Amino acid sequence: MISVFGSANMDLVAYVAQAPKPGETITGRAFRSIPGGKGANQAIAAARAGGRVAFLGAVGDDAFGPGLRAALAGAGVDTSGVRTVPGPSGVAHIVVQDGGDNSIIVVPGANGALTGPSAEDAETIGRSRALLLQLELPMEAVVDAACLAGAVTGAATGAEVILTPAPAVPLPAELLAAVGVIVPNEHEAAVLTGRDDPCDALEALLELVPEAVVTLGARGALYGSRDGVRLHEPAVPVRAVDTTAAGDTFAGALAVARTEGLGPERALRFASAAAALSVRREGASTSMPHRPDIDRLVRDRT
């Protein structure tokens, strides 16, 4: 099983030809409300990619809460660990430009109320083979969840911790000690390491954690491990419609591949295929591919 301890947001998405400049008002071509949040996105991506997934998080007692819970359940995610707290659910205001580039403002809402995993969360994490984490929850909650997984200094005695360090902030040593695989995009990798070149950033990340994947968008993804393996998986050529949650799709699919025992090269190819399929459609959770489509693209690429 894969556990995801993370955020659930309602994405309020505006589609425009070009994002507005400060002080500018423009007319968009479409608007959609789509369940999202990095945690919920990764849970849905992993479930659609064939994983057995439990989501651990919080929604508010507002109108968005039931919709977020229903979206997770509809994808086959176990929502017994989703709690409802007083106040608004998390929201994300997303502006998507023609061509797929986006900018995002996240308001944490109920996600900010999570100060750590509950006793029930701890039991679920203890039964899992992988724990997916992101940084849209309070840092102390993320650290506590990582430590519960039992992955210490890279020797996983429990669930393998896979961390997407987004939004990119300084990472506590206690968290890094529990992480098995870190999966930043190239911008996040540069922020974390101070190195703009993705290859240099990968090497710096490996000084912190046993394995690292740096996603490069249209240029694919880099993988490295402390045992000397270095890989570059080229991106699948696609016409991007909306890149929102491509990274979350990658992370969710990567977790599935690793829990199924795939080696680094095959796992990277599987995750890259899933991400490529996701950018062909609008939305976050609504764009995530199902296992047969991922497998088909992987076969076509080999």
PDB file of C-alpha atoms in Angstrom, residues 23-222:
ATOM      1  CA  GLY A  23      -2.318  46.036 -12.144  1.00  0.00           C
ATOM      2  CA  GLU A  24      -3.672  44.578 -15.385  1.00  0.00           C
ATOM      3  CA  THR A  25      -7.169  43.139 -15.874  1.00  0.00           C
ATOM      4  CA  ILE A  26      -7.701  40.636 -18.676  1.00  0.00           C
ATOM      5  CA  THR A  27     -10.491  38.383 -19.930  1.00  0.00           C
ATOM      6  CA  GLY A  28     -10.059  34.651 -19.579  1.00  0.00           C
ATOM      7  CA  ARG A  29     -11.438  32.052 -21.971  1.00  0.00           C
ATOM      8  CA  ALA A  30     -12.610  29.522 -19.371  1.00  0.00           C
ATOM      9  CA  PHE A  31     -12.871  28.775 -15.648  1.00  0.00           C
ATOM     10  CA  ARG A  32     -13.067  25.453 -13.821  1.00  0.00           C
ATOM     11  CA  SER A  33     -13.187  24.252 -10.202  1.00  0.00           C
ATOM     12  CA  ILE A  34     -11.135  21.052  -9.985  1.00  0.00           C
ATOM     13  CA  PRO A  35     -10.174  18.994  -6.899  1.00  0.00           C
ATOM     14  CA  GLY A  36      -6.440  19.206  -6.346  1.00  0.00           C
ATOM     15  CA  GLY A  37      -3.705  19.902  -3.810  1.00  0.00           C
ATOM     16  CA  LYS A  38      -0.314  18.222  -4.120  1.00  0.00           C
ATOM     17  CA  GLY A  39      -1.190  15.475  -1.667  1.00  0.00           C
ATOM     18  CA  ALA A  40      -4.576  14.639  -3.160  1.00  0.00           C
ATOM     19  CA  ASN A  41      -3.119  14.876  -6.670  1.00  0.00           C
ATOM     20  CA  GLN A  42      -0.387  12.378  -5.865  1.00  0.00           C
ATOM     21  CA  ALA A  43      -2.886  10.034  -4.231  1.00  0.00           C
ATOM     22  CA  ILE A  44      -5.170  10.091  -7.271  1.00  0.00           C
ATOM     23  CA  ALA A  45      -2.226   9.719  -9.659  1.00  0.00           C
ATOM     24  CA  ALA A  46      -0.927   6.691  -7.765  1.00  0.00           C
ATOM     25  CA  ALA A  47      -4.371   5.072  -7.605  1.00  0.00           C
ATOM     26  CA  ARG A  48      -4.981   5.546 -11.328  1.00  0.00           C
ATOM     27  CA  ALA A  49      -1.508   4.179 -12.038  1.00  0.00           C
ATOM     28  CA  GLY A  50      -2.486   0.938 -10.332  1.00  0.00           C
ATOM     29  CA  GLY A  51      -1.525   1.476  -6.704  1.00  0.00           C
ATOM     30  CA  ARG A  52      -3.518   0.719  -3.559  1.00  0.00           C
ATOM     31  CA  VAL A  53      -3.560   4.130  -1.921  1.00  0.00           C
ATOM     32  CA  ALA A  54      -4.662   5.721   1.356  1.00  0.00           C
ATOM     33  CA  PHE A  55      -4.885   9.510   1.701  1.00  0.00           C
ATOM     34  CA  LEU A  56      -4.240  11.113   5.085  1.00  0.00           C
ATOM     35  CA  GLY A  57      -5.228  14.769   5.312  1.00  0.00           C
ATOM     36  CA  ALA A  58      -7.929  17.299   6.112  1.00  0.00           C
ATOM     37  CA  VAL A  59     -10.730  19.222   4.441  1.00  0.00           C
ATOM     38  CA  GLY A  60     -12.866  22.046   5.792  1.00  0.00           C
ATOM     39  CA  ASP A  61     -16.547  22.005   6.715  1.00  0.00           C
ATOM     40  CA  ASP A  62     -17.298  24.316   3.769  1.00  0.00           C
ATOM     41  CA  ALA A  63     -18.881  23.530   0.401  1.00  0.00           C
ATOM     42  CA  PHE A  64     -15.549  22.344  -1.058  1.00  0.00           C
ATOM     43  CA  GLY A  65     -14.916  19.633   1.554  1.00  0.00           C
ATOM     44  CA  PRO A  66     -17.386  17.000   0.293  1.00  0.00           C
ATOM     45  CA  GLY A  67     -16.220  17.503  -3.286  1.00  0.00           C
ATOM     46  CA  LEU A  68     -12.582  16.923  -2.359  1.00  0.00           C
ATOM     47  CA  ARG A  69     -13.442  13.778  -0.427  1.00  0.00           C
ATOM     48  CA  ALA A  70     -15.611  12.494  -3.288  1.00  0.00           C
ATOM     49  CA  ALA A  71     -12.874  13.079  -5.873  1.00  0.00           C
ATOM     50  CA  LEU A  72     -10.428  10.961  -3.893  1.00  0.00           C
ATOM     51  CA  ALA A  73     -12.940   8.192  -3.310  1.00  0.00           C
ATOM     52  CA  GLY A  74     -13.980   8.265  -6.959  1.00  0.00           C
ATOM     53  CA  ALA A  75     -10.402   7.497  -7.983  1.00  0.00           C
ATOM     54  CA  GLY A  76     -10.325   4.484  -5.673  1.00  0.00           C
ATOM     55  CA  VAL A  77      -8.361   6.153  -2.866  1.00  0.00           C
ATOM     56  CA  ASP A  78      -9.080   5.082   0.729  1.00  0.00           C
ATOM     57  CA  THR A  79     -10.454   8.232   2.411  1.00  0.00           C
ATOM     58  CA  SER A  80     -10.938   6.857   5.919  1.00  0.00           C
ATOM     59  CA  GLY A  81      -7.971   8.991   6.994  1.00  0.00           C
ATOM     60  CA  VAL A  82      -9.489  12.253   5.731  1.00  0.00           C
ATOM     61  CA  ARG A  83     -10.666  14.383   8.653  1.00  0.00           C
ATOM     62  CA  THR A  84     -13.037  17.362   8.514  1.00  0.00           C
ATOM     63  CA  VAL A  85     -12.007  20.435  10.502  1.00  0.00           C
ATOM     64  CA  PRO A  86     -13.864  23.706  11.145  1.00  0.00           C
ATOM     65  CA  GLY A  87     -13.317  26.437   8.575  1.00  0.00           C
ATOM     66  CA  PRO A  88     -12.518  26.565   4.864  1.00  0.00           C
ATOM     67  CA  SER A  89     -10.841  23.872   2.823  1.00  0.00           C
ATOM     68  CA  GLY A  90      -7.563  24.616   1.118  1.00  0.00           C
ATOM     69  CA  VAL A  91      -7.802  26.381  -2.219  1.00  0.00           C
ATOM     70  CA  ALA A  92      -5.409  27.112  -5.072  1.00  0.00           C
ATOM     71  CA  HIS A  93      -5.891  29.924  -7.556  1.00  0.00           C
ATOM     72  CA  ILE A  94      -4.290  28.788 -10.816  1.00  0.00           C
ATOM     73  CA  VAL A  95      -3.756  30.781 -14.000  1.00  0.00           C
ATOM     74  CA  VAL A  96      -3.022  28.601 -17.037  1.00  0.00           C
ATOM     75  CA  GLN A  97      -1.640  30.268 -20.152  1.00  0.00           C
ATOM     76  CA  ASP A  98      -2.052  28.975 -23.685  1.00  0.00           C
ATOM     77  CA  GLY A  99       0.822  26.566 -24.145  1.00  0.00           C
ATOM     78  CA  GLY A 100       0.360  25.046 -20.687  1.00  0.00           C
ATOM     79  CA  ASP A 101       2.506  27.213 -18.393  1.00  0.00           C
ATOM     80  CA  ASN A 102       0.866  28.089 -15.091  1.00  0.00           C
ATOM     81  CA  SER A 103       1.186  30.197 -11.960  1.00  0.00           C
ATOM     82  CA  ILE A 104      -0.369  29.175  -8.634  1.00  0.00           C
ATOM     83  CA  ILE A 105      -1.372  30.815  -5.346  1.00  0.00           C
ATOM     84  CA  VAL A 106      -2.166  28.340  -2.551  1.00  0.00           C
ATOM     85  CA  VAL A 107      -4.223  29.245   0.544  1.00  0.00           C
ATOM     86  CA  PRO A 108      -3.781  26.349   3.014  1.00  0.00           C
ATOM     87  CA  GLY A 109      -7.132  26.450   4.831  1.00  0.00           C
ATOM     88  CA  ALA A 110      -7.795  23.111   6.541  1.00  0.00           C
ATOM     89  CA  ASN A 111      -4.351  21.832   5.535  1.00  0.00           C
ATOM     90  CA  GLY A 112      -2.790  24.261   7.999  1.00  0.00           C
ATOM     91  CA  ALA A 113      -4.661  22.590  10.853  1.00  0.00           C
ATOM     92  CA  LEU A 114      -2.649  19.380  10.489  1.00  0.00           C
ATOM     93  CA  THR A 115       0.083  19.507  13.108  1.00  0.00           C
ATOM     94  CA  GLY A 116       1.014  15.845  12.761  1.00  0.00           C
ATOM     95  CA  PRO A 117      -0.278  12.367  11.936  1.00  0.00           C
ATOM     96  CA  SER A 118      -2.967  10.928  14.194  1.00  0.00           C
ATOM     97  CA  ALA A 119      -2.678   7.527  15.855  1.00  0.00           C
ATOM     98  CA  GLU A 120      -4.804   6.102  13.052  1.00  0.00           C
ATOM     99  CA  ASP A 121      -2.513   7.734  10.478  1.00  0.00           C
ATOM    100  CA  ALA A 122       0.483   6.119  12.165  1.00  0.00           C
ATOM    101  CA  GLU A 123      -1.118   2.683  11.829  1.00  0.00           C
ATOM    102  CA  THR A 124      -1.791   3.262   8.140  1.00  0.00           C
ATOM    103  CA  ILE A 125       1.749   4.477   7.496  1.00  0.00           C
ATOM    104  CA  GLY A 126       3.086   1.448   9.357  1.00  0.00           C
ATOM    105  CA  ARG A 127       1.255  -0.870   6.940  1.00  0.00           C
ATOM    106  CA  SER A 128       2.555   0.943   3.861  1.00  0.00           C
ATOM    107  CA  ARG A 129       5.431   0.236   1.525  1.00  0.00           C
ATOM    108  CA  ALA A 130       5.793   3.888   0.532  1.00  0.00           C
ATOM    109  CA  LEU A 131       4.868   7.241   2.044  1.00  0.00           C
ATOM    110  CA  LEU A 132       4.456  10.212  -0.287  1.00  0.00           C
ATOM    111  CA  LEU A 133       5.087  13.623   1.256  1.00  0.00           C
ATOM    112  CA  GLN A 134       5.019  17.217  -0.010  1.00  0.00           C
ATOM    113  CA  LEU A 135       5.426  20.591   1.728  1.00  0.00           C
ATOM    114  CA  GLU A 136       1.924  22.096   1.590  1.00  0.00           C
ATOM    115  CA  LEU A 137       1.347  21.041   5.232  1.00  0.00           C
ATOM    116  CA  PRO A 138       3.059  22.551   8.291  1.00  0.00           C
ATOM    117  CA  MET A 139       6.686  21.393   8.329  1.00  0.00           C
ATOM    118  CA  GLU A 140       6.411  19.805  11.773  1.00  0.00           C
ATOM    119  CA  ALA A 141       3.613  17.572  10.495  1.00  0.00           C
ATOM    120  CA  VAL A 142       5.677  16.475   7.488  1.00  0.00           C
ATOM    121  CA  VAL A 143       8.693  15.697   9.687  1.00  0.00           C
ATOM    122  CA  ASP A 144       6.604  13.651  12.119  1.00  0.00           C
ATOM    123  CA  ALA A 145       5.078  11.621   9.287  1.00  0.00           C
ATOM    124  CA  ALA A 146       8.488  10.952   7.740  1.00  0.00           C
ATOM    125  CA  CYS A 147       9.915   9.754  11.036  1.00  0.00           C
ATOM    126  CA  LEU A 148       6.929   7.453  11.532  1.00  0.00           C
ATOM    127  CA  ALA A 149       7.726   5.724   8.278  1.00  0.00           C
ATOM    128  CA  GLY A 150      10.884   4.366   9.836  1.00  0.00           C
ATOM    129  CA  ALA A 151      13.246   5.233   6.975  1.00  0.00           C
ATOM    130  CA  VAL A 152      16.368   6.354   8.808  1.00  0.00           C
ATOM    131  CA  THR A 153      19.537   7.506   7.020  1.00  0.00           C
ATOM    132  CA  GLY A 154      18.383   5.753   3.878  1.00  0.00           C
ATOM    133  CA  ALA A 155      17.981   2.284   5.408  1.00  0.00           C
ATOM    134  CA  ALA A 156      14.247   1.781   5.066  1.00  0.00           C
ATOM    135  CA  THR A 157      12.927  -0.246   7.979  1.00  0.00           C
ATOM    136  CA  GLY A 158       9.362   0.759   7.178  1.00  0.00           C
ATOM    137  CA  ALA A 159       7.687   2.658   4.375  1.00  0.00           C
ATOM    138  CA  GLU A 160      10.053   4.283   1.902  1.00  0.00           C
ATOM    139  CA  VAL A 161       9.662   8.062   2.155  1.00  0.00           C
ATOM    140  CA  ILE A 162       9.338   9.804  -1.226  1.00  0.00           C
ATOM    141  CA  LEU A 163       9.433  13.585  -0.821  1.00  0.00           C
ATOM    142  CA  THR A 164       8.367  16.209  -3.331  1.00  0.00           C
ATOM    143  CA  PRO A 165       9.973  19.365  -1.841  1.00  0.00           C
ATOM    144  CA  ALA A 166       7.334  21.809  -3.068  1.00  0.00           C
ATOM    145  CA  PRO A 167       7.038  24.598  -2.332  1.00  0.00           C
ATOM    146  CA  ALA A 168      10.823  24.662  -1.999  1.00  0.00           C
ATOM    147  CA  VAL A 169      11.969  25.711   1.489  1.00  0.00           C
ATOM    148  CA  PRO A 170      14.983  24.773   3.645  1.00  0.00           C
ATOM    149  CA  LEU A 171      14.619  21.160   4.773  1.00  0.00           C
ATOM    150  CA  PRO A 172      15.284  20.139   8.392  1.00  0.00           C
ATOM    151  CA  ALA A 173      18.021  17.572   8.937  1.00  0.00           C
ATOM    152  CA  GLU A 174      15.522  15.327  10.720  1.00  0.00           C
ATOM    153  CA  LEU A 175      13.384  15.203   7.591  1.00  0.00           C
ATOM    154  CA  LEU A 176      16.298  14.564   5.242  1.00  0.00           C
ATOM    155  CA  ALA A 177      17.466  11.695   7.453  1.00  0.00           C
ATOM    156  CA  ALA A 178      14.140   9.933   6.879  1.00  0.00           C
ATOM    157  CA  VAL A 179      13.841  10.520   3.120  1.00  0.00           C
ATOM    158  CA  GLY A 180      14.670   7.689   0.742  1.00  0.00           C
ATOM    159  CA  VAL A 181      13.962   9.505  -2.539  1.00  0.00           C
ATOM    160  CA  ILE A 182      13.616  13.240  -3.173  1.00  0.00           C
ATOM    161  CA  VAL A 183      11.783  14.377  -6.328  1.00  0.00           C
ATOM    162  CA  PRO A 184      12.131  18.124  -7.038  1.00  0.00           C
ATOM    163  CA  ASN A 185      11.726  19.873 -10.345  1.00  0.00           C
ATOM    164  CA  GLU A 186      14.773  21.741 -11.602  1.00  0.00           C
ATOM    165  CA  HIS A 187      13.682  25.028 -10.005  1.00  0.00           C
ATOM    166  CA  GLU A 188      13.164  23.389  -6.617  1.00  0.00           C
ATOM    167  CA  ALA A 189      16.464  21.550  -6.933  1.00  0.00           C
ATOM    168  CA  ALA A 190      18.246  24.850  -7.579  1.00  0.00           C
ATOM    169  CA  VAL A 191      16.604  26.484  -4.558  1.00  0.00           C
ATOM    170  CA  LEU A 192      17.533  23.563  -2.297  1.00  0.00           C
ATOM    171  CA  THR A 193      21.140  23.245  -3.454  1.00  0.00           C
ATOM    172  CA  GLY A 194      22.116  26.681  -4.762  1.00  0.00           C
ATOM    173  CA  ARG A 195      23.171  25.069  -8.046  1.00  0.00           C
ATOM    174  CA  ASP A 196      21.427  26.097 -11.247  1.00  0.00           C
ATOM    175  CA  ASP A 197      22.708  23.244 -13.392  1.00  0.00           C
ATOM    176  CA  PRO A 198      20.382  20.252 -12.843  1.00  0.00           C
ATOM    177  CA  CYS A 199      23.240  17.745 -13.019  1.00  0.00           C
ATOM    178  CA  ASP A 200      25.162  19.651 -10.365  1.00  0.00           C
ATOM    179  CA  ALA A 201      22.022  19.961  -8.281  1.00  0.00           C
ATOM    180  CA  LEU A 202      21.474  16.197  -8.519  1.00  0.00           C
ATOM    181  CA  GLU A 203      24.944  15.547  -7.135  1.00  0.00           C
ATOM    182  CA  ALA A 204      24.337  17.994  -4.282  1.00  0.00           C
ATOM    183  CA  LEU A 205      21.022  16.326  -3.441  1.00  0.00           C
ATOM    184  CA  LEU A 206      22.773  12.966  -3.187  1.00  0.00           C
ATOM    185  CA  GLU A 207      24.848  14.392  -0.375  1.00  0.00           C
ATOM    186  CA  LEU A 208      21.565  14.772   1.519  1.00  0.00           C
ATOM    187  CA  VAL A 209      19.519  11.682   0.571  1.00  0.00           C
ATOM    188  CA  PRO A 210      20.218   8.221  -0.914  1.00  0.00           C
ATOM    189  CA  GLU A 211      18.337   8.725  -4.200  1.00  0.00           C
ATOM    190  CA  ALA A 212      17.168  11.769  -6.156  1.00  0.00           C
ATOM    191  CA  VAL A 213      15.106  12.479  -9.250  1.00  0.00           C
ATOM    192  CA  VAL A 214      15.147  15.949 -10.833  1.00  0.00           C
ATOM    193  CA  THR A 215      12.300  16.503 -13.281  1.00  0.00           C
ATOM    194  CA  LEU A 216      13.090  18.745 -16.247  1.00  0.00           C
ATOM    195  CA  GLY A 217       9.717  19.245 -17.916  1.00  0.00           C
ATOM    196  CA  ALA A 218      10.065  18.901 -21.687  1.00  0.00           C
ATOM    197  CA  ARG A 219      13.680  17.731 -21.244  1.00  0.00           C
ATOM    198  CA  GLY A 220      12.775  14.639 -19.238  1.00  0.00           C
ATOM    199  CA  ALA A 221      14.141  13.629 -15.842  1.00  0.00           C
ATOM    200  CA  LEU A 222      17.464  12.863 -14.176  1.00  0.00           C
TER     201      LEU A 222
END
